[in-house]
Coordinates of C-alpha atoms in Angstrom, one line a residue:
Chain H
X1 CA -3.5 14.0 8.6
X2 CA -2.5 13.1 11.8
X3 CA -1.3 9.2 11.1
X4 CA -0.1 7.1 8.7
X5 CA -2.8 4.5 7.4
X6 CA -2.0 0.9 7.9
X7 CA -3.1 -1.6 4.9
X8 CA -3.9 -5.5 5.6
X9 CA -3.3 -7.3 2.7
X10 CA -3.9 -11.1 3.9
X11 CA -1.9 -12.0 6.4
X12 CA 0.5 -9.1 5.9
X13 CA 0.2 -5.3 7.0
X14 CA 1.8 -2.7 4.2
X15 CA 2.5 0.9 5.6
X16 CA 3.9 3.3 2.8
X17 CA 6.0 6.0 4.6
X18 CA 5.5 9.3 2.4
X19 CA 5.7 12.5 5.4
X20 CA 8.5 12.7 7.5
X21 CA 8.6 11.3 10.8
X22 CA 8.4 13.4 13.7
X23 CA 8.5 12.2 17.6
X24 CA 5.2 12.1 17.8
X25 CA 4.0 10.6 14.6
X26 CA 6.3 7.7 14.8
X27 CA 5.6 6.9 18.1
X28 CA 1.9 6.9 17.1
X29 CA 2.6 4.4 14.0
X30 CA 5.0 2.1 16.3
X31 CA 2.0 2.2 18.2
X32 CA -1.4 1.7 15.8
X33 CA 1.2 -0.9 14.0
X34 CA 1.9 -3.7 16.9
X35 CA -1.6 -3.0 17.7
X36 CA -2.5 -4.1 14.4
X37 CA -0.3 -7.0 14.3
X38 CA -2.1 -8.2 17.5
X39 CA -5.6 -7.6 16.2
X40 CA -4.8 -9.0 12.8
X41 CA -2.7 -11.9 13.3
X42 CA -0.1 -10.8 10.4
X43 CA 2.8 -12.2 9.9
X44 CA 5.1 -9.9 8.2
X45 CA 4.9 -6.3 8.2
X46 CA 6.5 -4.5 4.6
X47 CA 7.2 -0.4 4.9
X48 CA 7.6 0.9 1.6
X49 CA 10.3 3.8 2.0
X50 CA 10.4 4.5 -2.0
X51 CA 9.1 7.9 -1.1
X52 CA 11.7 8.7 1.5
X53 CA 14.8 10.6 -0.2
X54 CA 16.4 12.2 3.0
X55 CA 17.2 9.8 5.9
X56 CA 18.3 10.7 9.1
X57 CA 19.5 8.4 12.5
X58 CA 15.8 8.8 13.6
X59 CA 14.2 7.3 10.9
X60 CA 17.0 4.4 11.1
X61 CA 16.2 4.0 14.5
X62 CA 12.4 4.1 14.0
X63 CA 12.7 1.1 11.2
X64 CA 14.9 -0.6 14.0
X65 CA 12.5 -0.5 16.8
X66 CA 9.6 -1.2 14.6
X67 CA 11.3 -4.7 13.5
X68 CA 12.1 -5.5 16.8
X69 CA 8.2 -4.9 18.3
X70 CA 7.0 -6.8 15.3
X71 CA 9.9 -9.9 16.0
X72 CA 8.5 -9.9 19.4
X73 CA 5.3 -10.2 18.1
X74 CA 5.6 -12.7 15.7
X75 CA 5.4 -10.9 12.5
X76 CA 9.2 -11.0 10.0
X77 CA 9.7 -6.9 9.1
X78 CA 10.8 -6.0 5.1
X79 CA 11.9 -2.5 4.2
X80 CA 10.7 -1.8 0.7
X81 CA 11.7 0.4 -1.8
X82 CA 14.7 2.1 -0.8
X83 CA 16.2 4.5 -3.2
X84 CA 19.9 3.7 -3.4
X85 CA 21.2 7.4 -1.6
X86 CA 19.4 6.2 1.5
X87 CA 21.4 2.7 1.4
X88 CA 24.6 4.9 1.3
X89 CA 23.1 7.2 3.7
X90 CA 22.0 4.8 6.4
X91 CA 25.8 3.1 6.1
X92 CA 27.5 6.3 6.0
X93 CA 25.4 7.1 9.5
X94 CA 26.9 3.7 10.7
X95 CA 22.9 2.0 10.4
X96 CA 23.2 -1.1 8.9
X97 CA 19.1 -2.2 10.0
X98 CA 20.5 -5.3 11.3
X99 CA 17.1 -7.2 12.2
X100 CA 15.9 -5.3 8.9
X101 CA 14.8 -7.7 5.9
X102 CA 14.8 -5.7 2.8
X103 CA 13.6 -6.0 -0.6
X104 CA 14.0 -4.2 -3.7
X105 CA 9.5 -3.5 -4.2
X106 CA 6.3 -4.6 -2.7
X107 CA 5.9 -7.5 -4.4
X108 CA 9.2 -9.0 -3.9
X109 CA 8.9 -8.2 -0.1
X110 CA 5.9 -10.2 -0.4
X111 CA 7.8 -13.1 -1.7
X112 CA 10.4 -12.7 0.7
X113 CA 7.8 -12.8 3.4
X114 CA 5.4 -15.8 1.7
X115 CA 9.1 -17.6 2.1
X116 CA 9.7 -17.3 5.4
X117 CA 5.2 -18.0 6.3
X118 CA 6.2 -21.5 4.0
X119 CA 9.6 -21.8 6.2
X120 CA 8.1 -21.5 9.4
X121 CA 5.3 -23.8 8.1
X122 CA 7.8 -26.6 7.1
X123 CA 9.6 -26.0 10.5
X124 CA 6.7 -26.6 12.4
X125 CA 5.4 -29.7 10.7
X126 CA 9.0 -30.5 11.0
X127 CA 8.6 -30.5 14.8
X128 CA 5.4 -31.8 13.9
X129 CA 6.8 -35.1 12.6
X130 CA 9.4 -35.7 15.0
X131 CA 6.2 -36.1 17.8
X132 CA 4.4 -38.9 15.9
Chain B
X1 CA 8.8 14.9 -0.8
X2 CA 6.8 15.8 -3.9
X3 CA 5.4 12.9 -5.6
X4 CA 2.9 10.1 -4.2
X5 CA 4.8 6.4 -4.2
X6 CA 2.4 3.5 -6.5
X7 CA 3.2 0.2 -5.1
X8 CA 3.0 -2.8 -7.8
X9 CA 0.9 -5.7 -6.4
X10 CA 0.7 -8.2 -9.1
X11 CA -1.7 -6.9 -11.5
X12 CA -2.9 -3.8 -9.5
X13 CA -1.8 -0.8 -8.7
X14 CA -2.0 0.6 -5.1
X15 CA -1.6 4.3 -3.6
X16 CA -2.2 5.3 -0.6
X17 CA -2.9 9.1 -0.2
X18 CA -1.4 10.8 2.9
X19 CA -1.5 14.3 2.1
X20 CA -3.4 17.4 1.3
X21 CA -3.5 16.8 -2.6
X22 CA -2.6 20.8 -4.1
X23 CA -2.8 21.1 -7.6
X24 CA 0.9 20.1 -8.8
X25 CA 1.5 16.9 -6.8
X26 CA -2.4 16.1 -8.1
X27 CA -1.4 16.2 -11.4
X28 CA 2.4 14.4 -10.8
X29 CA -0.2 11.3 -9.9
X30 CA -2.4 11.5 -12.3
X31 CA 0.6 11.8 -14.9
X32 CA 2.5 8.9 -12.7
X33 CA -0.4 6.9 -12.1
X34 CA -1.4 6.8 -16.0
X35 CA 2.6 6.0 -17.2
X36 CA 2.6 3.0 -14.4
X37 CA -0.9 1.9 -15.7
X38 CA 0.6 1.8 -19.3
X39 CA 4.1 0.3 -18.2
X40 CA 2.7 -2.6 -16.3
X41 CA 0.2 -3.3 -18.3
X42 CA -2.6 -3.3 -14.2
X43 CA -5.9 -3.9 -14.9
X44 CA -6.5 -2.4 -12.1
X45 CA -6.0 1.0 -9.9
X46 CA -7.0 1.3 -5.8
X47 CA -7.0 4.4 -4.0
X48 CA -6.6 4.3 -0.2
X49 CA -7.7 7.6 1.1
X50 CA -8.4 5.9 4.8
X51 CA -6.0 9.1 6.1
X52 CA -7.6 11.6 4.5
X53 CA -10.4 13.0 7.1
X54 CA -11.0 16.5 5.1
X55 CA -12.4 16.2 1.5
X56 CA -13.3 19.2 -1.1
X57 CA -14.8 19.4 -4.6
X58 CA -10.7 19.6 -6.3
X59 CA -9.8 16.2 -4.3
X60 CA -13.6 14.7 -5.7
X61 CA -12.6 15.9 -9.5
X62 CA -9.4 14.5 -9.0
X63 CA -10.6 11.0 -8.1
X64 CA -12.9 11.1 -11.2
X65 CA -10.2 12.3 -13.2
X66 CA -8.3 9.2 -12.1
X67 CA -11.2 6.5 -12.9
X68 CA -11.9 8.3 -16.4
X69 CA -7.9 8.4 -17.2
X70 CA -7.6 4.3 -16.5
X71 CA -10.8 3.8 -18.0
X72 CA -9.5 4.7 -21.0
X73 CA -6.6 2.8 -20.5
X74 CA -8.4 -0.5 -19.6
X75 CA -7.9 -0.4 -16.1
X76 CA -10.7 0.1 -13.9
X77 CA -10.6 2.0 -10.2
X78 CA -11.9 1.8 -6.5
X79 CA -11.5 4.1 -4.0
X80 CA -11.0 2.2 -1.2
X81 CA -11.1 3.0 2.7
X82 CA -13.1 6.0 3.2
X83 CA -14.0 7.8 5.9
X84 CA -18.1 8.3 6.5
X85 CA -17.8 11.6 7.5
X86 CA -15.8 12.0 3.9
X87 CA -18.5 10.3 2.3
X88 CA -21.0 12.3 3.9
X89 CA -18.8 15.6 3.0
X90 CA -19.3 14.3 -1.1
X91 CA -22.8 13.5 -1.2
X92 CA -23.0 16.9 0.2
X93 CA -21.0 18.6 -2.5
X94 CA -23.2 16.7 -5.1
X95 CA -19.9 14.9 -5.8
X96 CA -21.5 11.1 -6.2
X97 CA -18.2 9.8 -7.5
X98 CA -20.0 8.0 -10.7
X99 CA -17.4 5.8 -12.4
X100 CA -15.5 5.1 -9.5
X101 CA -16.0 2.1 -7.5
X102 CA -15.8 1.9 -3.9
X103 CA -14.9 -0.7 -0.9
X104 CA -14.5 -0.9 2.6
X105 CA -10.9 -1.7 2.7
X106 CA -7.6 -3.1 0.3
X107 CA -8.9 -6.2 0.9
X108 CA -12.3 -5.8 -0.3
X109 CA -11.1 -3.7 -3.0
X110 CA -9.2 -6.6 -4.4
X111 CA -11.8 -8.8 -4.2
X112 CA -13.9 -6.5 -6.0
X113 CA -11.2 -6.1 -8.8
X114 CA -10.7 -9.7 -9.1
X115 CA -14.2 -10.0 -9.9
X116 CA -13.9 -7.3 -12.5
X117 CA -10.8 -9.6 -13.9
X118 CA -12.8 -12.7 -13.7
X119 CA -15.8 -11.3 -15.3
X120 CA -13.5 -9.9 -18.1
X121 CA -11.9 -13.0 -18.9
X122 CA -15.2 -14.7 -18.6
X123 CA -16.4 -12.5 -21.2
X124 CA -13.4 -13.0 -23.2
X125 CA -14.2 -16.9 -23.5
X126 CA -17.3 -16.3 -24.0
X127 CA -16.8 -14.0 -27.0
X128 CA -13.9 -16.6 -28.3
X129 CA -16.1 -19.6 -27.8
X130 CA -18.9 -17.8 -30.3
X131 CA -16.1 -18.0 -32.9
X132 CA -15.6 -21.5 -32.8

């Protein structure tokens, strides 16, 4: 199994990381995912990491460039699910996923993510408004 | 890593299967899967095997083992995302799935257990309005 499946759940994408990520497999899922985000429209992207216990600078730096392709793209990124020896992993390897929005599960990366849909919302009515 | 994450999505349960299923880690979900299922009280369980592209009789029983399991505990299951060469590989096997529900995608799948929900609750009324 060759990639890691990409869910659409409305106008989100969910991708639960459960292998470890070699070169070529994460380039492939940086890849299927902004292609996804382009076909799909989402907004936010969650990656569920609750089955990751060992973290290294790679996998940091794969959650990194994935926010920053989706940011480009539109689409908010929330890191879900991380078990609390990663947190003090990732710090200890000087990674502090700045650009990362993280949540403690799925549905409260949801949340997170509905907030800043409504936010952006408000803003652009805001902008909205000020034309009329 | 040695067990398969289960997301929490409001009422539903999700897991997404990414790797060759051997016999312990099949059993660590089915025991996971049925203690979540009880915990949370879902109503309902989906199954995304999208990734998986090879397919055998112990993976079929598995599935089946799965539906029957949450069955019991009141929570029904679709198998969501499947490959048609996968499908093609079970009807082959004379594994026909029976008991398990099937959809295209998440999406779908949700849709499909809503319906379930809906239909239960309808039921429900109906069965308290006859006691009025």
């Amino acid at each position: 199994m060759e990639r890691i499946p990409i869910l659409k759940m409305g106008p989100f994408l969910l991708v639960t990381i459960q292998v470890d990520l070699y070169d070529r497999l994460a380039l492939t899922l940086e890849n299927d995912l902004i292609n996804m985000v382009s076909k799909t429209e989402a907004k936010g992207v969650l990656i569920d990491i609750s089955a990751v216990s060992i973290v290294d600078s790679f996998m940091g730096r794969i959650l990194g460039n994935i926010a920053s392709m989706s940011k480009i793209m539109d689409a908010a990124t929330v890191v879900v699910g991380m078990q609390p020896a990663v947190a003090i992993t990732l710090v200890e390897l000087g990674l502090t996923l700045s650009g990362v929005h993280t949540a403690l599960d799925v549905e409260q990366g949801m949340e997170l993510l509905r907030g800043k849909i409504g936010q952006l919302d408000t803003d652009e009515e805001g902008l909205y408004d000020s034309f009329i």
